[in-house]
Amino acid sequence: MFKTLLIKEFKGEGEWIKWMCIILLAIGLLLRLKMEWHPSLLFILVWGALILLIFYRAIDIFVKEWRHKTTHLLFSLPVPRWEIVLAKFTVIVVMTVLTIGLGAAIEVWLAVADKAIDFRFNMTHIYWMVAGMAQIVLTSSILIASKVTSYTVYRFRKLFFVVLFILLSYLVHRWLLPFTSDLLSQMGVPKVKVLITYQSNTGLRHETVDFGFWSSFISLTIWTLAMFGLSSISIKKVEVE
Amino acid sequence: MNSVIEFQNVSKRYGNRWALRDVSFTLEEGKIIGLLGPNGSGKSTIIKLILGFISPTEGSIKVFGEKIGQAALSRIAYTPEFNHLYRWMRVGDVVNFVKSFYPDWDDGREAELREFLEVDYALRVRELSRGMAERVKVLIAFARKAELYLLDEPFSGIDPYSRRKVVDALVKSLRAEGETILFSTHLVHEAEKLFDYVVFLRDGRIVLEGEADRIREDTQKSIEDVLIEISAGEKEGR
């Protein structure tokens, strides 16, 4: 039954996923052909816009069920409500991985062709990419959790959503995330010193960053799961009007 | 006979407004029950409470002798008064989607209803007229051999031809014993002949309930006339 829910979610988001891929591929191809353009800036702008689009989908993936009253079909099905949440989370995660992954692949392709960002393609780059991906998934899951939780409030749900989103983001990013990260470091999860090489206006630059990749990644995963838990608990309490 | 639905002193409040006040009733299996009343009398609230979509502010509800949960939901077929189908899906996708959740789906019944209701599986839900959407909703409910059917205002805003088709489909589908239908409507004319038992609601309270034939006999009026009288009473503040 979960499989059916998942397929439904993928088909429902199919148009968005299709257009995200088409836009990324089109801009990549355009930059590959137009050498005189400043490719990195343009590409990053488009890529950034698509990441914002993921956040929008994270909110809308539940809102649209209420807007079109399809909640009456979805919640009358004999499935646990957490499976409904999990199916929606999965689609957002896949959307993120696809957008970042495809964007990264195009970036590498452009870099190899020597027409785009002069990042050296190494493990560091991949670490940052994965950490960024996890960060986007976490932010999307905070958006989903605060949206679903806001439906437990009969009135003022929009205000409740905004306040809860800010609160959860602050809580996770400023306090809980570093705390988990430190805890994991103390437990022996190593921090990695990474060298980032990038092209600036003044030439090639090198910077070293202490990057607790694994601890950050694990804590991001833990907090994403916590947001999934919050969404699953909230959706059980949500009233379908 | 076993009771399918039991409401005990159930009240529901939305903000400051009471949608239902101290409602108690027991509905037995194998009957067609009309939940009748003017708009805003609490009919849809009762159906949402049965499905667990909303929780009662006071009182308790039992469906098939237990609190509503997945097990009870798998025995219920439900159609709301509005179009609750995914607009991007084709009718065939909707049928397959719903079908995959219910082992009681009857392919024979589905084929029969599809032909009778003249439903085109190739159309997208967003392309359907209101009447046709209603027919699709009836198809996905009655293609199942559910134990309880909840129909919320199935005639609301649809053309007379579709209305007739829906009533005839209901009559056609009522074959198996033990199937209970709870039917909420304020348009009684088409459905009057179907009811075994009726519950009249006004301002969130039950004002009259009983066997349909008994009420007709006692009042010497049709169910429709009784409903008109009750609705008029609401307007006059009686």
CSV table of C-alpha atoms in Angstrom, one decimal:
chain,number,residue,atom,x,y,z
A,1,MET,CA,0.0,0.0,0.0
A,2,PHE,CA,2.9,2.3,0.7
A,3,LYS,CA,4.2,1.6,-2.8
A,4,THR,CA,0.9,2.8,-4.2
A,5,LEU,CA,1.1,6.0,-2.1
A,6,LEU,CA,4.6,6.6,-3.3
A,7,ILE,CA,3.8,6.1,-7.0
A,8,LYS,CA,0.9,8.5,-6.5
A,9,GLU,CA,3.2,11.1,-5.0
A,10,PHE,CA,5.8,10.7,-7.8
A,11,LYS,CA,3.1,11.0,-10.5
A,12,GLY,CA,1.6,14.0,-8.7
A,13,GLU,CA,5.0,15.8,-8.6
A,14,GLY,CA,6.0,14.5,-12.0
A,15,GLU,CA,5.5,17.8,-13.8
A,16,TRP,CA,7.6,19.7,-11.3
A,17,ILE,CA,10.4,17.0,-11.4
A,18,LYS,CA,10.3,17.0,-15.3
A,19,TRP,CA,10.6,20.8,-15.5
A,20,MET,CA,13.4,21.0,-13.0
A,21,CYS,CA,15.4,18.5,-15.0
A,22,ILE,CA,14.6,20.3,-18.3
A,23,ILE,CA,15.5,23.7,-17.0
A,24,LEU,CA,18.9,22.4,-15.6
A,25,LEU,CA,19.7,20.6,-18.8
A,26,ALA,CA,18.7,23.5,-20.9
A,27,ILE,CA,20.8,26.0,-19.0
A,28,GLY,CA,23.8,23.6,-19.0
A,29,LEU,CA,23.5,23.2,-22.7
A,30,LEU,CA,23.2,27.0,-23.2
A,31,LEU,CA,26.3,27.7,-21.2
A,32,ARG,CA,28.2,25.0,-23.0
A,33,LEU,CA,27.4,26.6,-26.3
A,34,LYS,CA,27.7,30.3,-25.3
A,35,MET,CA,31.3,30.6,-24.2
A,36,GLU,CA,31.3,34.4,-23.8
A,37,TRP,CA,28.7,34.4,-21.0
A,38,HIS,CA,29.7,34.3,-17.4
A,39,PRO,CA,28.6,30.8,-16.8
A,40,SER,CA,29.1,30.2,-13.1
A,41,LEU,CA,27.0,33.0,-11.9
A,42,LEU,CA,24.1,32.2,-14.2
A,43,PHE,CA,24.2,28.6,-13.4
A,44,ILE,CA,24.3,29.1,-9.7
A,45,LEU,CA,21.4,31.5,-10.0
A,46,VAL,CA,19.3,29.0,-11.8
A,47,TRP,CA,20.4,26.2,-9.5
A,48,GLY,CA,19.5,28.4,-6.5
A,49,ALA,CA,16.1,29.1,-7.9
A,50,LEU,CA,15.4,25.4,-8.3
A,51,ILE,CA,16.4,24.8,-4.7
A,52,LEU,CA,13.9,27.5,-3.7
A,53,LEU,CA,11.4,25.6,-5.8
A,54,ILE,CA,12.1,22.5,-3.7
A,55,PHE,CA,11.2,24.4,-0.6
A,56,TYR,CA,8.0,25.6,-2.3
A,57,ARG,CA,7.1,22.0,-3.2
A,58,ALA,CA,7.8,20.9,0.4
A,59,ILE,CA,5.1,23.3,1.6
A,60,ASP,CA,2.7,22.7,-1.3
A,61,ILE,CA,2.9,18.9,-1.2
A,62,PHE,CA,0.5,19.0,1.8
A,63,VAL,CA,-1.3,22.3,1.2
A,64,LYS,CA,-2.5,21.1,-2.2
A,65,GLU,CA,-4.3,18.1,-0.5
A,66,TRP,CA,-6.3,20.5,1.6
A,67,ARG,CA,-6.8,23.0,-1.2
A,68,HIS,CA,-8.3,20.4,-3.5
A,69,LYS,CA,-10.0,18.5,-0.6
A,70,THR,CA,-8.3,15.3,-1.7
A,71,THR,CA,-7.6,14.8,2.0
A,72,HIS,CA,-11.0,13.2,2.1
A,73,LEU,CA,-9.8,10.5,-0.2
A,74,LEU,CA,-6.4,10.2,1.3
A,75,PHE,CA,-7.4,10.1,5.0
A,76,SER,CA,-10.3,7.7,4.3
A,77,LEU,CA,-7.9,5.1,3.0
A,78,PRO,CA,-7.0,2.3,5.5
A,79,VAL,CA,-3.4,3.2,5.8
A,80,PRO,CA,-1.5,4.6,8.8
A,81,ARG,CA,-1.1,8.4,8.4
A,82,TRP,CA,2.6,8.2,8.9
A,83,GLU,CA,2.9,6.3,5.6
A,84,ILE,CA,1.3,9.3,3.9
A,85,VAL,CA,3.9,11.6,5.4
A,86,LEU,CA,6.7,9.2,4.5
A,87,ALA,CA,5.6,9.0,0.9
A,88,LYS,CA,5.7,12.8,0.7
A,89,PHE,CA,9.0,13.1,2.5
A,90,THR,CA,10.5,10.5,0.1
A,91,VAL,CA,9.4,12.5,-3.0
A,92,ILE,CA,11.0,15.7,-1.6
A,93,VAL,CA,14.2,13.9,-0.8
A,94,VAL,CA,14.4,12.4,-4.3
A,95,MET,CA,13.6,15.8,-5.8
A,96,THR,CA,16.5,17.3,-3.8
A,97,VAL,CA,18.9,14.6,-4.8
A,98,LEU,CA,17.9,14.8,-8.4
A,99,THR,CA,18.2,18.6,-8.6
A,100,ILE,CA,21.6,18.8,-6.7
A,101,GLY,CA,22.9,15.7,-8.4
A,102,LEU,CA,21.9,16.8,-11.9
A,103,GLY,CA,23.2,20.3,-11.2
A,104,ALA,CA,26.5,18.9,-10.0
A,105,ALA,CA,26.8,16.6,-13.0
A,106,ILE,CA,26.2,19.6,-15.3
A,107,GLU,CA,28.7,21.7,-13.4
A,108,VAL,CA,31.3,19.0,-13.7
A,109,TRP,CA,30.6,18.7,-17.4
A,110,LEU,CA,31.0,22.4,-17.8
A,111,ALA,CA,34.1,22.4,-15.7
A,112,VAL,CA,35.6,19.6,-17.7
A,113,ALA,CA,34.9,21.6,-20.8
A,114,ASP,CA,36.6,24.6,-19.1
A,115,LYS,CA,33.8,26.9,-19.4
A,116,ALA,CA,32.3,27.2,-16.0
A,117,ILE,CA,33.2,27.3,-12.3
A,118,ASP,CA,36.8,26.3,-11.8
A,119,PHE,CA,36.2,24.0,-8.8
A,120,ARG,CA,38.6,21.2,-8.7
A,121,PHE,CA,36.6,18.1,-8.8
A,122,ASN,CA,37.7,16.2,-5.7
A,123,MET,CA,36.3,14.5,-2.6
A,124,THR,CA,35.9,17.9,-0.9
A,125,HIS,CA,33.6,19.0,-3.5
A,126,ILE,CA,31.5,15.9,-3.2
A,127,TYR,CA,31.4,16.3,0.7
A,128,TRP,CA,30.1,19.8,0.3
A,129,MET,CA,27.6,18.7,-2.2
A,130,VAL,CA,26.2,15.9,0.0
A,131,ALA,CA,26.2,18.2,3.1
A,132,GLY,CA,24.3,20.8,1.0
A,133,MET,CA,21.9,18.2,-0.1
A,134,ALA,CA,21.3,17.1,3.5
A,135,GLN,CA,20.8,20.7,4.5
A,136,ILE,CA,18.1,21.2,1.9
A,137,VAL,CA,16.4,18.0,2.9
A,138,LEU,CA,16.5,19.1,6.5
A,139,THR,CA,15.1,22.6,5.7
A,140,SER,CA,12.4,21.0,3.5
A,141,SER,CA,11.5,18.6,6.4
A,142,ILE,CA,11.2,21.6,8.8
A,143,LEU,CA,8.9,23.2,6.3
A,144,ILE,CA,6.8,20.1,6.0
A,145,ALA,CA,6.7,19.5,9.8
A,146,SER,CA,5.7,23.1,10.5
A,147,LYS,CA,3.0,23.0,7.7
A,148,VAL,CA,1.5,19.8,8.9
A,149,THR,CA,1.6,20.9,12.6
A,150,SER,CA,-0.1,24.2,11.7
A,151,TYR,CA,-3.1,22.2,10.4
A,152,THR,CA,-3.8,21.1,14.0
A,153,VAL,CA,-4.7,24.7,14.8
A,154,TYR,CA,-8.2,25.6,13.7
A,155,ARG,CA,-7.5,29.3,13.2
A,156,PHE,CA,-4.3,31.3,12.6
A,157,ARG,CA,-2.7,28.4,10.8
A,158,LYS,CA,-0.7,30.6,8.5
A,159,LEU,CA,0.7,32.6,11.4
A,160,PHE,CA,1.3,29.4,13.4
A,161,PHE,CA,3.2,28.0,10.4
A,162,VAL,CA,5.5,31.0,10.0
A,163,VAL,CA,6.3,31.2,13.8
A,164,LEU,CA,6.8,27.4,14.1
A,165,PHE,CA,9.1,27.3,11.0
A,166,ILE,CA,11.3,30.1,12.4
A,167,LEU,CA,11.3,28.5,15.8
A,168,LEU,CA,12.2,25.1,14.5
A,169,SER,CA,14.9,26.4,12.1
A,170,TYR,CA,16.4,28.4,15.0
A,171,LEU,CA,16.2,25.5,17.3
A,172,VAL,CA,17.8,23.0,14.9
A,173,HIS,CA,20.4,25.1,13.2
A,174,ARG,CA,21.6,27.2,16.2
A,175,TRP,CA,21.4,24.9,19.1
A,176,LEU,CA,20.4,21.3,18.5
A,177,LEU,CA,22.6,20.8,15.4
A,178,PRO,CA,25.9,22.0,16.8
A,179,PHE,CA,25.1,20.2,20.0
A,180,THR,CA,24.6,16.8,18.2
A,181,SER,CA,27.6,17.5,16.0
A,182,ASP,CA,29.8,18.1,19.1
A,183,LEU,CA,28.3,15.1,20.8
A,184,LEU,CA,29.1,12.9,17.8
A,185,SER,CA,32.7,14.3,17.7
A,186,GLN,CA,33.1,13.5,21.4
A,187,MET,CA,31.9,10.0,20.6
A,188,GLY,CA,34.8,9.7,18.2
A,189,VAL,CA,33.2,10.6,14.9
A,190,PRO,CA,36.2,12.4,13.2
A,191,LYS,CA,36.3,15.9,11.8
A,192,VAL,CA,38.0,16.3,8.5
A,193,LYS,CA,40.3,19.1,7.4
A,194,VAL,CA,39.4,19.9,3.9
A,195,LEU,CA,41.1,22.0,1.3
A,196,ILE,CA,38.9,24.1,-0.9
A,197,THR,CA,40.3,25.5,-4.1
A,198,TYR,CA,38.4,28.0,-6.1
A,199,GLN,CA,38.7,30.6,-8.8
A,200,SER,CA,38.4,34.2,-7.6
A,201,ASN,CA,38.9,37.5,-9.4
A,202,THR,CA,42.4,37.7,-8.0
A,203,GLY,CA,43.3,34.2,-9.2
A,204,LEU,CA,43.2,30.7,-7.8
A,205,ARG,CA,42.6,30.6,-4.0
A,206,HIS,CA,43.1,27.9,-1.4
A,207,GLU,CA,41.3,27.7,2.0
A,208,THR,CA,41.3,25.1,4.7
A,209,VAL,CA,38.1,24.4,6.6
A,210,ASP,CA,37.5,22.2,9.6
A,211,PHE,CA,34.6,20.2,8.4
A,212,GLY,CA,33.0,17.6,10.6
A,213,PHE,CA,31.5,16.0,7.6
A,214,TRP,CA,30.2,12.8,9.0
A,215,SER,CA,29.1,14.3,12.3
A,216,SER,CA,27.3,17.1,10.5
A,217,PHE,CA,25.8,14.6,8.1
A,218,ILE,CA,24.6,12.3,10.8
A,219,SER,CA,23.1,15.1,12.9
A,220,LEU,CA,21.3,16.5,9.8
A,221,THR,CA,19.9,13.0,9.3
A,222,ILE,CA,18.9,12.7,12.9
A,223,TRP,CA,17.1,16.0,12.8
A,224,THR,CA,15.4,15.3,9.5
A,225,LEU,CA,14.1,12.1,11.1
A,226,ALA,CA,12.9,14.1,14.1
A,227,MET,CA,11.0,16.4,11.8
A,228,PHE,CA,9.5,13.3,10.1
A,229,GLY,CA,8.5,12.1,13.6
A,230,LEU,CA,6.9,15.5,14.4
A,231,SER,CA,5.0,15.5,11.1
A,232,SER,CA,3.7,11.9,11.7
A,233,ILE,CA,2.5,12.8,15.2
A,234,SER,CA,0.9,16.0,14.0
A,235,ILE,CA,-0.9,14.4,11.1
A,236,LYS,CA,-2.6,12.0,13.5
A,237,LYS,CA,-4.1,15.0,15.3
A,238,VAL,CA,-5.0,16.9,12.2
A,239,GLU,CA,-8.8,17.4,11.6
A,240,VAL,CA,-10.1,17.2,8.1
A,241,GLU,CA,-12.8,19.7,7.6
B,1,MET,CA,-29.0,-7.3,14.6
B,2,ASN,CA,-25.5,-5.9,15.2
B,3,SER,CA,-25.0,-2.2,15.6
B,4,VAL,CA,-22.7,-0.6,13.0
B,5,ILE,CA,-22.5,2.9,14.4
B,6,GLU,CA,-23.0,4.1,18.0
B,7,PHE,CA,-23.0,7.7,19.1
B,8,GLN,CA,-23.2,8.4,22.8
B,9,ASN,CA,-23.9,12.0,23.8
B,10,VAL,CA,-21.6,13.3,21.1
B,11,SER,CA,-21.0,17.1,20.7
B,12,LYS,CA,-18.7,18.9,18.4
B,13,ARG,CA,-17.6,22.5,18.6
B,14,TYR,CA,-15.7,24.5,16.0
B,15,GLY,CA,-14.3,27.5,17.8
B,16,ASN,CA,-17.3,29.1,19.5
B,17,ARG,CA,-19.9,27.4,17.3
B,18,TRP,CA,-21.5,24.1,18.2
B,19,ALA,CA,-22.0,21.9,15.1
B,20,LEU,CA,-23.5,19.0,17.0
B,21,ARG,CA,-25.1,19.0,20.5
B,22,ASP,CA,-25.5,15.9,22.6
B,23,VAL,CA,-26.3,13.5,19.8
B,24,SER,CA,-27.0,9.8,20.6
B,25,PHE,CA,-28.1,7.1,18.2
B,26,THR,CA,-27.4,3.5,17.2
B,27,LEU,CA,-27.6,2.3,13.6
B,28,GLU,CA,-28.1,-1.3,12.8
B,29,GLU,CA,-26.5,-3.3,10.0
B,30,GLY,CA,-28.3,-4.0,6.7
B,31,LYS,CA,-30.3,-0.9,6.6
B,32,ILE,CA,-30.4,2.2,4.4
B,33,ILE,CA,-30.4,5.1,6.7
B,34,GLY,CA,-31.3,8.7,5.7
B,35,LEU,CA,-29.5,11.4,7.6
B,36,LEU,CA,-31.7,14.3,6.8
B,37,GLY,CA,-31.8,18.0,7.6
B,38,PRO,CA,-31.3,21.5,6.2
B,39,ASN,CA,-27.9,22.8,5.3
B,40,GLY,CA,-25.7,23.3,8.4
B,41,SER,CA,-27.7,21.0,10.5
B,42,GLY,CA,-24.8,18.7,11.3
B,43,LYS,CA,-25.1,15.9,8.7
B,44,SER,CA,-21.6,16.2,7.3
B,45,THR,CA,-20.2,16.6,10.8
B,46,ILE,CA,-21.7,13.2,11.8
B,47,ILE,CA,-20.1,11.6,8.7
B,48,LYS,CA,-16.7,13.1,9.5
B,49,LEU,CA,-16.9,12.0,13.1
B,50,ILE,CA,-17.6,8.4,11.9
B,51,LEU,CA,-14.6,8.5,9.6
B,52,GLY,CA,-12.3,9.9,12.3
B,53,PHE,CA,-11.7,13.0,10.3
B,54,ILE,CA,-12.6,15.1,13.3
B,55,SER,CA,-12.7,14.2,17.0
B,56,PRO,CA,-15.8,14.8,19.2
B,57,THR,CA,-15.5,17.6,21.7
B,58,GLU,CA,-17.7,15.5,24.1
B,59,GLY,CA,-19.1,11.9,24.0
B,60,SER,CA,-17.9,8.7,22.4
B,61,ILE,CA,-18.3,7.0,19.0
B,62,LYS,CA,-18.0,3.4,18.1
B,63,VAL,CA,-17.9,2.0,14.5
B,64,PHE,CA,-18.3,-1.8,14.2
B,65,GLY,CA,-18.1,-1.9,18.0
B,66,GLU,CA,-14.7,-0.2,18.3
B,67,LYS,CA,-13.0,3.2,18.0
B,68,ILE,CA,-12.4,4.3,14.4
B,69,GLY,CA,-9.1,3.1,13.1
B,70,GLN,CA,-7.5,1.4,10.1
B,71,ALA,CA,-9.5,-1.8,10.6
B,72,ALA,CA,-12.8,0.0,10.6
B,73,LEU,CA,-11.8,2.3,7.6
B,74,SER,CA,-11.1,-0.8,5.5
B,75,ARG,CA,-14.8,-1.8,5.9
B,76,ILE,CA,-16.1,1.7,5.0
B,77,ALA,CA,-16.7,3.2,1.5
B,78,TYR,CA,-17.1,7.0,1.5
B,79,THR,CA,-18.1,9.7,-0.9
B,80,PRO,CA,-18.1,13.3,0.2
B,81,GLU,CA,-20.4,16.0,-1.2
B,82,PHE,CA,-17.6,17.6,-3.3
B,83,ASN,CA,-15.1,16.3,-5.8
B,84,HIS,CA,-12.3,14.7,-3.7
B,85,LEU,CA,-10.5,13.0,-6.6
B,86,TYR,CA,-7.1,13.9,-7.8
B,87,ARG,CA,-7.6,16.3,-10.7
B,88,TRP,CA,-4.4,15.3,-12.6
B,89,MET,CA,-5.4,11.6,-12.6
B,90,ARG,CA,-7.4,9.9,-15.3
B,91,VAL,CA,-10.6,8.2,-14.2
B,92,GLY,CA,-8.9,4.8,-14.8
B,93,ASP,CA,-6.0,5.9,-12.5
B,94,VAL,CA,-8.4,6.9,-9.8
B,95,VAL,CA,-10.1,3.5,-10.0
B,96,ASN,CA,-6.8,1.6,-9.9
B,97,PHE,CA,-5.5,3.8,-7.0
B,98,VAL,CA,-8.5,3.2,-4.8
B,99,LYS,CA,-8.8,-0.5,-5.8
B,100,SER,CA,-5.3,-1.2,-4.6
B,101,PHE,CA,-6.2,-0.4,-1.0
B,102,TYR,CA,-9.3,-2.6,-0.7
B,103,PRO,CA,-9.3,-6.4,-0.9
B,104,ASP,CA,-13.1,-6.2,-1.1
B,105,TRP,CA,-13.0,-4.6,-4.5
B,106,ASP,CA,-15.3,-6.5,-6.9
B,107,ASP,CA,-14.1,-6.3,-10.6
B,108,GLY,CA,-17.5,-7.6,-11.8
B,109,ARG,CA,-19.4,-5.0,-10.0
B,110,GLU,CA,-16.9,-2.3,-11.3
B,111,ALA,CA,-17.5,-3.4,-14.9
B,112,GLU,CA,-21.2,-3.4,-14.4
B,113,LEU,CA,-21.3,0.0,-12.8
B,114,ARG,CA,-18.9,1.4,-15.4
B,115,GLU,CA,-21.2,0.4,-18.2
B,116,PHE,CA,-24.4,1.5,-16.3
B,117,LEU,CA,-23.0,4.9,-15.2
B,118,GLU,CA,-21.4,5.5,-18.6
B,119,VAL,CA,-18.0,6.3,-17.1
B,120,ASP,CA,-15.1,7.0,-19.5
B,121,TYR,CA,-11.8,5.9,-17.9
B,122,ALA,CA,-9.7,7.8,-20.3
B,123,LEU,CA,-10.9,11.2,-19.2
B,124,ARG,CA,-9.0,13.3,-16.7
B,125,VAL,CA,-10.8,14.2,-13.4
B,126,ARG,CA,-10.4,17.9,-14.2
B,127,GLU,CA,-12.3,17.4,-17.4
B,128,LEU,CA,-15.3,15.9,-15.7
B,129,SER,CA,-18.6,17.7,-15.3
B,130,ARG,CA,-20.0,17.7,-11.8
B,131,GLY,CA,-22.6,15.1,-12.6
B,132,MET,CA,-19.9,12.8,-14.1
B,133,ALA,CA,-17.6,13.3,-11.2
B,134,GLU,CA,-20.5,12.2,-8.9
B,135,ARG,CA,-20.9,9.1,-11.0
B,136,VAL,CA,-17.2,8.3,-10.7
B,137,LYS,CA,-17.4,8.7,-6.9
B,138,VAL,CA,-20.4,6.4,-6.8
B,139,LEU,CA,-18.6,3.8,-8.9
B,140,ILE,CA,-15.5,3.8,-6.7
B,141,ALA,CA,-17.7,3.4,-3.6
B,142,PHE,CA,-20.0,0.7,-4.9
B,143,ALA,CA,-17.5,-1.3,-6.8
B,144,ARG,CA,-16.5,-2.5,-3.3
B,145,LYS,CA,-18.3,-5.0,-1.1
B,146,ALA,CA,-18.0,-2.7,1.9
B,147,GLU,CA,-19.9,-3.2,5.0
B,148,LEU,CA,-20.8,0.5,5.5
B,149,TYR,CA,-21.3,3.1,2.8
B,150,LEU,CA,-21.2,6.7,3.8
B,151,LEU,CA,-22.7,9.0,1.2
B,152,ASP,CA,-22.6,12.7,2.0
B,153,GLU,CA,-25.0,14.7,-0.2
B,154,PRO,CA,-24.6,12.6,-3.3
B,155,PHE,CA,-27.2,14.7,-5.2
B,156,SER,CA,-25.9,18.1,-4.4
B,157,GLY,CA,-25.6,20.3,-7.5
B,158,ILE,CA,-25.9,17.6,-10.1
B,159,ASP,CA,-28.1,17.4,-13.2
B,160,PRO,CA,-31.4,15.4,-13.0
B,161,TYR,CA,-30.1,12.7,-15.4
B,162,SER,CA,-27.0,12.1,-13.3
B,163,ARG,CA,-29.1,12.2,-10.2
B,164,ARG,CA,-31.4,9.5,-11.6
B,165,LYS,CA,-28.3,7.4,-12.7
B,166,VAL,CA,-26.9,7.7,-9.2
B,167,VAL,CA,-30.1,6.5,-7.5
B,168,ASP,CA,-30.6,3.7,-10.0
B,169,ALA,CA,-26.9,2.6,-9.4
B,170,LEU,CA,-27.6,2.6,-5.7
B,171,VAL,CA,-30.7,0.4,-6.1
B,172,LYS,CA,-28.8,-1.9,-8.5
B,173,SER,CA,-25.8,-2.2,-6.1
B,174,LEU,CA,-27.9,-3.1,-3.0
B,175,ARG,CA,-27.7,-6.8,-3.2
B,176,ALA,CA,-25.6,-8.2,-0.5
B,177,GLU,CA,-27.1,-8.6,3.0
B,178,GLY,CA,-25.4,-6.8,5.8
B,179,GLU,CA,-24.5,-3.8,3.8
B,180,THR,CA,-25.4,-0.6,5.6
B,181,ILE,CA,-25.8,2.7,3.8
B,182,LEU,CA,-25.8,6.0,5.6
B,183,PHE,CA,-27.0,8.6,3.3
B,184,SER,CA,-27.0,12.3,4.1
B,185,THR,CA,-29.0,14.7,2.0
B,186,HIS,CA,-31.3,17.6,2.0
B,187,LEU,CA,-32.8,16.6,-1.4
B,188,VAL,CA,-35.0,13.8,-0.3
B,189,HIS,CA,-37.3,13.4,-3.3
B,190,GLU,CA,-35.1,11.0,-5.3
B,191,ALA,CA,-34.0,9.0,-2.4
B,192,GLU,CA,-37.2,8.8,-0.3
B,193,LYS,CA,-38.1,5.3,-1.6
B,194,LEU,CA,-34.7,3.9,-0.5
B,195,PHE,CA,-34.8,4.7,3.2
B,196,ASP,CA,-35.5,2.1,5.8
B,197,TYR,CA,-34.7,4.4,8.7
B,198,VAL,CA,-34.4,8.1,9.0
B,199,VAL,CA,-32.7,10.6,11.3
B,200,PHE,CA,-33.8,14.2,11.1
B,201,LEU,CA,-31.3,16.9,12.3
B,202,ARG,CA,-31.8,20.5,13.0
B,203,ASP,CA,-29.3,22.9,14.5
B,204,GLY,CA,-26.9,20.1,15.4
B,205,ARG,CA,-29.6,18.1,17.3
B,206,ILE,CA,-31.7,15.1,16.5
B,207,VAL,CA,-35.3,16.2,16.3
B,208,LEU,CA,-36.9,13.0,15.0
B,209,GLU,CA,-35.7,9.4,14.2
B,210,GLY,CA,-37.3,6.1,13.4
B,211,GLU,CA,-38.4,3.6,10.7
B,212,ALA,CA,-39.3,5.5,7.6
B,213,ASP,CA,-42.6,3.6,7.1
B,214,ARG,CA,-43.5,4.3,10.7
B,215,ILE,CA,-42.9,8.0,10.4
B,216,ARG,CA,-45.0,8.2,7.2
B,217,GLU,CA,-47.8,6.3,9.0
B,218,ASP,CA,-47.7,8.4,12.1
B,219,THR,CA,-47.4,11.8,10.4
B,220,GLN,CA,-49.5,10.9,7.4
B,221,LYS,CA,-46.8,12.7,5.4
B,222,SER,CA,-44.0,11.8,3.1
B,223,ILE,CA,-40.4,12.0,4.4
B,224,GLU,CA,-39.8,14.9,2.2
B,225,ASP,CA,-42.8,16.8,3.7
B,226,VAL,CA,-41.6,16.0,7.2
B,227,LEU,CA,-38.2,17.4,6.3
B,228,ILE,CA,-39.8,20.6,4.8
B,229,GLU,CA,-41.7,21.0,8.1
B,230,ILE,CA,-38.6,20.6,10.2
B,231,SER,CA,-36.6,23.0,8.0
B,232,ALA,CA,-39.5,25.6,8.2
B,233,GLY,CA,-39.4,25.2,11.9
B,234,GLU,CA,-35.8,26.1,11.9
B,235,LYS,CA,-36.4,29.3,9.9
B,236,GLU,CA,-39.3,30.3,12.1
B,237,GLY,CA,-37.2,29.6,15.2
B,238,ARG,CA,-39.5,26.9,16.5
